[in-house]
Short mmCIF file of C-alpha atoms and ligand atoms in Angstrom, two decimals:
data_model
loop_
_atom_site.label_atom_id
_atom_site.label_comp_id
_atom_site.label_asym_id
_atom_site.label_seq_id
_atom_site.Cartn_x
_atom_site.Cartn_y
_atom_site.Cartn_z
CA UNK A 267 -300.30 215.76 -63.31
CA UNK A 268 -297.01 214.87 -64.86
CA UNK A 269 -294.29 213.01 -64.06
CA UNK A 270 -290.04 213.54 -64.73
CA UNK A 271 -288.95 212.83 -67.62
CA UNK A 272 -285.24 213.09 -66.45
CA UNK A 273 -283.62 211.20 -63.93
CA UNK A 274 -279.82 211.32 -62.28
CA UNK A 275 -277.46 208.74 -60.45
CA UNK A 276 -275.71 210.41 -57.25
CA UNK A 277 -273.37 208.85 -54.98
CA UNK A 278 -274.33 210.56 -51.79
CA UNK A 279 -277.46 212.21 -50.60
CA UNK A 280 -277.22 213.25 -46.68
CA UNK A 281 -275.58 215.71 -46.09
CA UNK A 282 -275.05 218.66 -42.93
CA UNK A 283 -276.09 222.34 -44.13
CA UNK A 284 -274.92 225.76 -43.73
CA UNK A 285 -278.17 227.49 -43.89
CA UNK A 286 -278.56 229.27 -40.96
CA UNK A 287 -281.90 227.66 -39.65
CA UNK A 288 -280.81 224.00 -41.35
CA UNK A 289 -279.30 221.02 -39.97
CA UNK A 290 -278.74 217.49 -41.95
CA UNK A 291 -280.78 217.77 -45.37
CA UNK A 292 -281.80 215.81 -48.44
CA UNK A 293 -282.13 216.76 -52.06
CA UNK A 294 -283.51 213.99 -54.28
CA UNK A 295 -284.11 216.13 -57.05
CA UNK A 296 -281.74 218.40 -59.41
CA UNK A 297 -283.54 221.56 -60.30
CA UNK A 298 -287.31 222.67 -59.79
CA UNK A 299 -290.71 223.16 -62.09
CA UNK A 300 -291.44 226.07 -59.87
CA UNK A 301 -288.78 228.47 -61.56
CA UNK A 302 -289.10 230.89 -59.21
CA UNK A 303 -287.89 234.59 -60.14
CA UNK A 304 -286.73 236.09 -57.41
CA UNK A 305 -283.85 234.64 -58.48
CA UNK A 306 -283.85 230.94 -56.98
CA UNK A 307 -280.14 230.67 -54.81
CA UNK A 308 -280.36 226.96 -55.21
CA UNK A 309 -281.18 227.79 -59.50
CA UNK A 310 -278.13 230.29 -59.22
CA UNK A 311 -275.33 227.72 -57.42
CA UNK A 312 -276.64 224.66 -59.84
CA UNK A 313 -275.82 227.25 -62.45
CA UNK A 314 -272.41 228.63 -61.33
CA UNK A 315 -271.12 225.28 -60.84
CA UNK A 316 -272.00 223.70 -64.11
CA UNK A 317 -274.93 221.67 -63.11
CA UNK A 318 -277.33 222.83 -65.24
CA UNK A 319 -276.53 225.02 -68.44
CA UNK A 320 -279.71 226.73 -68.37
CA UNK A 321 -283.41 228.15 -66.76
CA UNK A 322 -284.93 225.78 -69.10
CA UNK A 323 -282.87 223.21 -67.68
CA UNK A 324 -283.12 223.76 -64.23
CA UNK A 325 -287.71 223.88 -64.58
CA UNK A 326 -287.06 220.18 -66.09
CA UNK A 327 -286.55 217.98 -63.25
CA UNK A 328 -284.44 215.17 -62.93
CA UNK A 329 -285.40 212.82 -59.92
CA UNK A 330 -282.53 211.15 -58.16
CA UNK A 331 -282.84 207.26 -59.23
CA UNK A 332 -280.67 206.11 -56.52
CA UNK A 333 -282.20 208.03 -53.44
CA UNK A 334 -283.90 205.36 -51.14
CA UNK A 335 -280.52 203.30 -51.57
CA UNK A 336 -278.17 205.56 -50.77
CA UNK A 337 -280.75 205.83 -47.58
CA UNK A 338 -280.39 202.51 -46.91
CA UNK A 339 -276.75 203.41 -46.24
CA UNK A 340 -276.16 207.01 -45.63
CA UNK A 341 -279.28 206.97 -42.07
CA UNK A 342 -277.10 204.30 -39.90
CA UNK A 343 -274.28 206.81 -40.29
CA UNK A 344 -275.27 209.86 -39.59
CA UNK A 345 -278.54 209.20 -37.85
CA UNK A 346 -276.80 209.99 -34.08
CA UNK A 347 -275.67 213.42 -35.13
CA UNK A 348 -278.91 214.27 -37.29
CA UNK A 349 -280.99 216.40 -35.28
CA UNK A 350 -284.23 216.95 -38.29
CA UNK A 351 -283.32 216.28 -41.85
CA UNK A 352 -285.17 218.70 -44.16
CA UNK A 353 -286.36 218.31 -47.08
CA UNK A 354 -285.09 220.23 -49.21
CA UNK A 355 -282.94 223.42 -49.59
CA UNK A 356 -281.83 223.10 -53.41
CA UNK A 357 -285.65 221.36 -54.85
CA UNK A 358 -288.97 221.49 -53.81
CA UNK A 359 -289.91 217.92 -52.47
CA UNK A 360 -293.77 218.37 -52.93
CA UNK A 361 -293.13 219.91 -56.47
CA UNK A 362 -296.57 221.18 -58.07
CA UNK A 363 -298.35 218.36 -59.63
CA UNK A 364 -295.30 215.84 -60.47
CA UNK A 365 -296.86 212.68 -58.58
CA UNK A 366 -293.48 210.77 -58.69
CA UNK A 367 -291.56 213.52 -56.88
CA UNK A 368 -294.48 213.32 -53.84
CA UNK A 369 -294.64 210.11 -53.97
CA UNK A 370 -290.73 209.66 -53.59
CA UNK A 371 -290.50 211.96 -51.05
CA UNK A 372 -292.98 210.54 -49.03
CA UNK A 373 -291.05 207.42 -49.20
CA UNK A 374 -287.86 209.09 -48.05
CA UNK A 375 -289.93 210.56 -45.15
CA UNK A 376 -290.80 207.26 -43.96
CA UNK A 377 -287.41 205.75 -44.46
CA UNK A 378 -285.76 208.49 -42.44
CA UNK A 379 -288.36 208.25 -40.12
CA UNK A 380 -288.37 204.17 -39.41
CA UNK A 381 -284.92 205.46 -37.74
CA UNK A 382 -286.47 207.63 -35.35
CA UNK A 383 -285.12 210.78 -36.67
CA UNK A 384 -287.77 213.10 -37.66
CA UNK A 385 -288.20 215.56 -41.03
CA UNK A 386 -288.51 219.27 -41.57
CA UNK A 387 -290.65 219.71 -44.57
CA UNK A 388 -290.90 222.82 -46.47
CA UNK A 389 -292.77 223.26 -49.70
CA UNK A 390 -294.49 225.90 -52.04
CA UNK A 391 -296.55 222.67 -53.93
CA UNK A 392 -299.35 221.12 -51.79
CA UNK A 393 -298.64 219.31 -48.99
CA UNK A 394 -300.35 215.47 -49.42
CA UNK A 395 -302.55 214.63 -46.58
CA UNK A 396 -301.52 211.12 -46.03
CA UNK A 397 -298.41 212.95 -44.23
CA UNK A 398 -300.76 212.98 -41.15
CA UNK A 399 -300.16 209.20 -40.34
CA UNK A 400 -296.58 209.45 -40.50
CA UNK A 401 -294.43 210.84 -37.55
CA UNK A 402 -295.91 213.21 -35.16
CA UNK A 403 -292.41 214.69 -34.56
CA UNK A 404 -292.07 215.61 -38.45
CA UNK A 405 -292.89 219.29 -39.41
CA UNK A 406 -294.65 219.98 -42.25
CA UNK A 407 -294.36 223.82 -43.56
CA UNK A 408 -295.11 226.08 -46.65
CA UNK A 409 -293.51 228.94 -48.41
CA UNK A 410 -295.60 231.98 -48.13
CA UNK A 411 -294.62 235.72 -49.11
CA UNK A 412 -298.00 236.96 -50.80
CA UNK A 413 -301.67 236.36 -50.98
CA UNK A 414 -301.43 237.61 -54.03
CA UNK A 415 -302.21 235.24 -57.19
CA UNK A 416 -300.76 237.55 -60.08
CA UNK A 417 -297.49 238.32 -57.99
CA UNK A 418 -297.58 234.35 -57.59
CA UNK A 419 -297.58 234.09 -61.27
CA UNK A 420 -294.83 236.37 -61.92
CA UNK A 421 -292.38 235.09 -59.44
CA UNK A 422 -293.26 231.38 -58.59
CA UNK A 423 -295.25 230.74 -62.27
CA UNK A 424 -295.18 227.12 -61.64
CA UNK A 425 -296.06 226.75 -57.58
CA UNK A 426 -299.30 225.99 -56.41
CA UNK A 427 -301.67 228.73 -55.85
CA UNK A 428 -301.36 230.13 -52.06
CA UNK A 429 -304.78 228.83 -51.29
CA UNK A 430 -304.47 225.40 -51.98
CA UNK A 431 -301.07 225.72 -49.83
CA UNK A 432 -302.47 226.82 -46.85
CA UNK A 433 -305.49 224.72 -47.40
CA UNK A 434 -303.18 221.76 -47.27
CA UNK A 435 -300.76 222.92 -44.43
CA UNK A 436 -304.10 223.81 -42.20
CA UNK A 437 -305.73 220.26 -43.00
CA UNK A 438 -302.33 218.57 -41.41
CA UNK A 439 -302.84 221.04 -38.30
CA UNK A 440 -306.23 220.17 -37.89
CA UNK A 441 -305.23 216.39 -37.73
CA UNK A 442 -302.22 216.89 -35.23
CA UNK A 443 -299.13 217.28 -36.98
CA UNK A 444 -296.85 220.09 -36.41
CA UNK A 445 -296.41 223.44 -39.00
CA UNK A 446 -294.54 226.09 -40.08
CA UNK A 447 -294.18 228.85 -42.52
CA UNK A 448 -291.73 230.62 -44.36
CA UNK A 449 -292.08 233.73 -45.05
CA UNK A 450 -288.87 234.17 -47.05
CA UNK A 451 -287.76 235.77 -49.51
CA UNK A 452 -290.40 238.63 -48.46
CA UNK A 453 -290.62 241.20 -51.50
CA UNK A 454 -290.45 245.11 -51.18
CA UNK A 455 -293.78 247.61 -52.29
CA UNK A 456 -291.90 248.29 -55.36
CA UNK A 457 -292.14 244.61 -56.17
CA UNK A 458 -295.28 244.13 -55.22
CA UNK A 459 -298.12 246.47 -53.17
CA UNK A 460 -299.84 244.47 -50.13
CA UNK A 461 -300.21 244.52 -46.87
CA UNK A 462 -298.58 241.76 -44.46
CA UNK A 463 -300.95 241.46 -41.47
CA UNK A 464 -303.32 239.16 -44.10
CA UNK A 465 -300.71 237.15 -44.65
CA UNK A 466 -299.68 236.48 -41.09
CA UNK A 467 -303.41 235.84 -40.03
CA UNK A 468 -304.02 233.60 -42.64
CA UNK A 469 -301.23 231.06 -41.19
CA UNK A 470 -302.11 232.37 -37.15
CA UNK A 471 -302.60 228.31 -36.74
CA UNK A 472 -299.22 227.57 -37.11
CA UNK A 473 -296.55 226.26 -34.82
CA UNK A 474 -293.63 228.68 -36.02
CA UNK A 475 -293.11 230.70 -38.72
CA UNK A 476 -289.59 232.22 -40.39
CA UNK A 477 -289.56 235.65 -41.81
CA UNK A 478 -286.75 236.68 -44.36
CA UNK A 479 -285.77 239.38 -46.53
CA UNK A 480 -285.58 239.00 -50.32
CA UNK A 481 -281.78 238.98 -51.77
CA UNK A 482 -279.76 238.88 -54.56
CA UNK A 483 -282.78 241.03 -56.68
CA UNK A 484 -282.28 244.17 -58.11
CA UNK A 485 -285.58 245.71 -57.23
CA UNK A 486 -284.54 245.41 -53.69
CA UNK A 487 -281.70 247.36 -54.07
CA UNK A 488 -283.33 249.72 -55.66
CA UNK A 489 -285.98 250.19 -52.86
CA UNK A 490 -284.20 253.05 -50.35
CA UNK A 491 -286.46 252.58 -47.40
CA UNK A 492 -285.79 248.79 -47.39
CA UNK A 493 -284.11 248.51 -44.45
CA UNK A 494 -287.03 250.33 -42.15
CA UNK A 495 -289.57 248.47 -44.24
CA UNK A 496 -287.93 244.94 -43.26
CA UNK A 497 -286.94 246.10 -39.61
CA UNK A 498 -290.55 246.95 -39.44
CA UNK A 499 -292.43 243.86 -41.22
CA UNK A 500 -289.86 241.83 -38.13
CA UNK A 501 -290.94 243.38 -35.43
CA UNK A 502 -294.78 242.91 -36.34
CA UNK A 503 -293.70 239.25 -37.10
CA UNK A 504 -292.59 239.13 -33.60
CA UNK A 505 -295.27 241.01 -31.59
CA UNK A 506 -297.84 238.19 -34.07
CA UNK A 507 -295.90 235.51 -33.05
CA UNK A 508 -295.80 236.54 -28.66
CA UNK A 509 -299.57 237.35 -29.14
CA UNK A 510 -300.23 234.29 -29.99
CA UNK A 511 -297.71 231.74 -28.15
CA UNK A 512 -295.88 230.77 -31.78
CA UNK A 513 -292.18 229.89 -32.33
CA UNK A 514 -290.59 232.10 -34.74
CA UNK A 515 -287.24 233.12 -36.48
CA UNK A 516 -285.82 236.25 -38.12
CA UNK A 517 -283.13 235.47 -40.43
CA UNK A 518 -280.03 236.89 -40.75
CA UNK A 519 -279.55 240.08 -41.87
CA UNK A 520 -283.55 240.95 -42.18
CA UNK A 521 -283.19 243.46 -39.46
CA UNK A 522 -280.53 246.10 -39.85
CA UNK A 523 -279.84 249.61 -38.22
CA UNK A 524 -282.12 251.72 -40.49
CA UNK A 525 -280.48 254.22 -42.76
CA UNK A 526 -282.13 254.87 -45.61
CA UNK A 527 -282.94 258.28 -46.75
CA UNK A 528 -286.27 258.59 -47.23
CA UNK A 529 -287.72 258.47 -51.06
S1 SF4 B 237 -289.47 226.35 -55.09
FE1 SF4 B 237 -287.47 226.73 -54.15
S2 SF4 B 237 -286.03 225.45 -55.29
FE2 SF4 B 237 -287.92 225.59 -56.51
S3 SF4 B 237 -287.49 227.27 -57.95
FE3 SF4 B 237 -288.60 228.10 -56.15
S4 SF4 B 237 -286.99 228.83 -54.77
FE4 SF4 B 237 -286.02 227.45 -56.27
#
């Protein structure tokens, strides 16, 4: 277990979202131990904008010091327009083994919550399973685009392993709170060989799950039959999801008209 060693002072925390499936969000951390390789977007932005200087920078941490006080003031605000806040889109708020981030992040939950607006969670750490006494109307989700532990290693080296993350997501469904999956950025069979029906049945107890190409990666690009391979992997998302009565989302630009020459 560890804890951060860095910490930052913002001025304002809420704020609305332009990802797709997002509405209001928080972010009470600046970069992410996970260092995920795919490249991380939110690891690419920090860096084009001169928030961190470096990868090394962005795997260290640095927990917003100021984050249930700017709460305090930023909920009775925008609390009417706030549909779910979600934590988080730039940071990981259930970060692999740092006990202060959890523990903070519970505490924001509960904040946000005591003003009857409810949370989106979505982590690739290990979801705690005092969540179950706090709002049934929160979500509580997981990142998962492999069953795979030496793909995990390369591309997420710092995540928790995908057991112990769907371990943790099914023990919160098994005590009544809601779930959901991500299964985004999804890699190509040049990245990585394996089959996806595994990977849907091992989350078939979930509420809803989200299924997303991977961008911005080279590999990808180089992949010609990508765009039948993700048009494909969507529709068997779909035909999982009517089977079996659960909520689900393609993302944008995951299915395309197909026309790749084959290989
Ligand atoms: S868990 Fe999310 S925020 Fe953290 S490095 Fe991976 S993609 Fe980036």
């Amino acid at each position: 277990m560890s804890t951060t060693k860095k910490s930052i002072t913002r001025k304002s925390l809420i704020y609305k979202t332009n990802v797709e499936y997002g509405d209001y969000t928080v972010n009470h951390v600046q970069g992410c131990a996970h260092g995920c390789e795919y490249p991380c977007y939110a690891y690419l932005m920090a860096k084009r904008f001169g928030k961190i200087a470096s990868y090394e920078e962005w795997i260290e941490p640095a927990i917003v010091n100021n984050a249930l006080e700017l709460l305090d003031k930023e909920i009775p605000k925008h609390k009417d327009k706030i549909t779910s806040l979600h934590l988080c889109f730039t940071t990981d708020p259930f970060m692999y083994n740092y006990t202060d981030i959890c523990e903070l992040s519970i505490e924001i939950i509960k904040k946000i919550n005591t003003h009857n607006v409810s949370c989106s969670v979505l982590t690739k750490g290990v979801l705690p399973k005092n969540l179950a006494s706090l709002s049934q109307k929160n979500i509580y989700g997981i990142t998962l685009i492999s069953l795979d532990e030496s793909f995990r290693e390369r591309m997420e080296p710092h995540s928790a392993p995908y057991e112990k993350r769907i371990e943790s997501l099914k023990e919160l469904h098994d005590k009544g709170c809601r779930t959901w999956v991500s299964i985004e950025p999804y890699p190509t069979p040049n990245i990585v060989k394996q089959d996806f029906l595994p990977i849907l049945e091992s989350i078939s107890f979930v509420d809803k799950i989200i299924f997303g190409r991977l961008n911005y990666n080279r590999e990808v690009t180089a992949y010609n039959q990508r765009d039948v391979f993700y048009n494909t992997l969507a529709k068997q998302t779909v035909d999982f999801c009517n089977d079996r009565n659960i909520a689900y989302y393609i993302k944008h630009g995951t299915i395309k008209p197909a026309k790749d020459k084959a290989q």
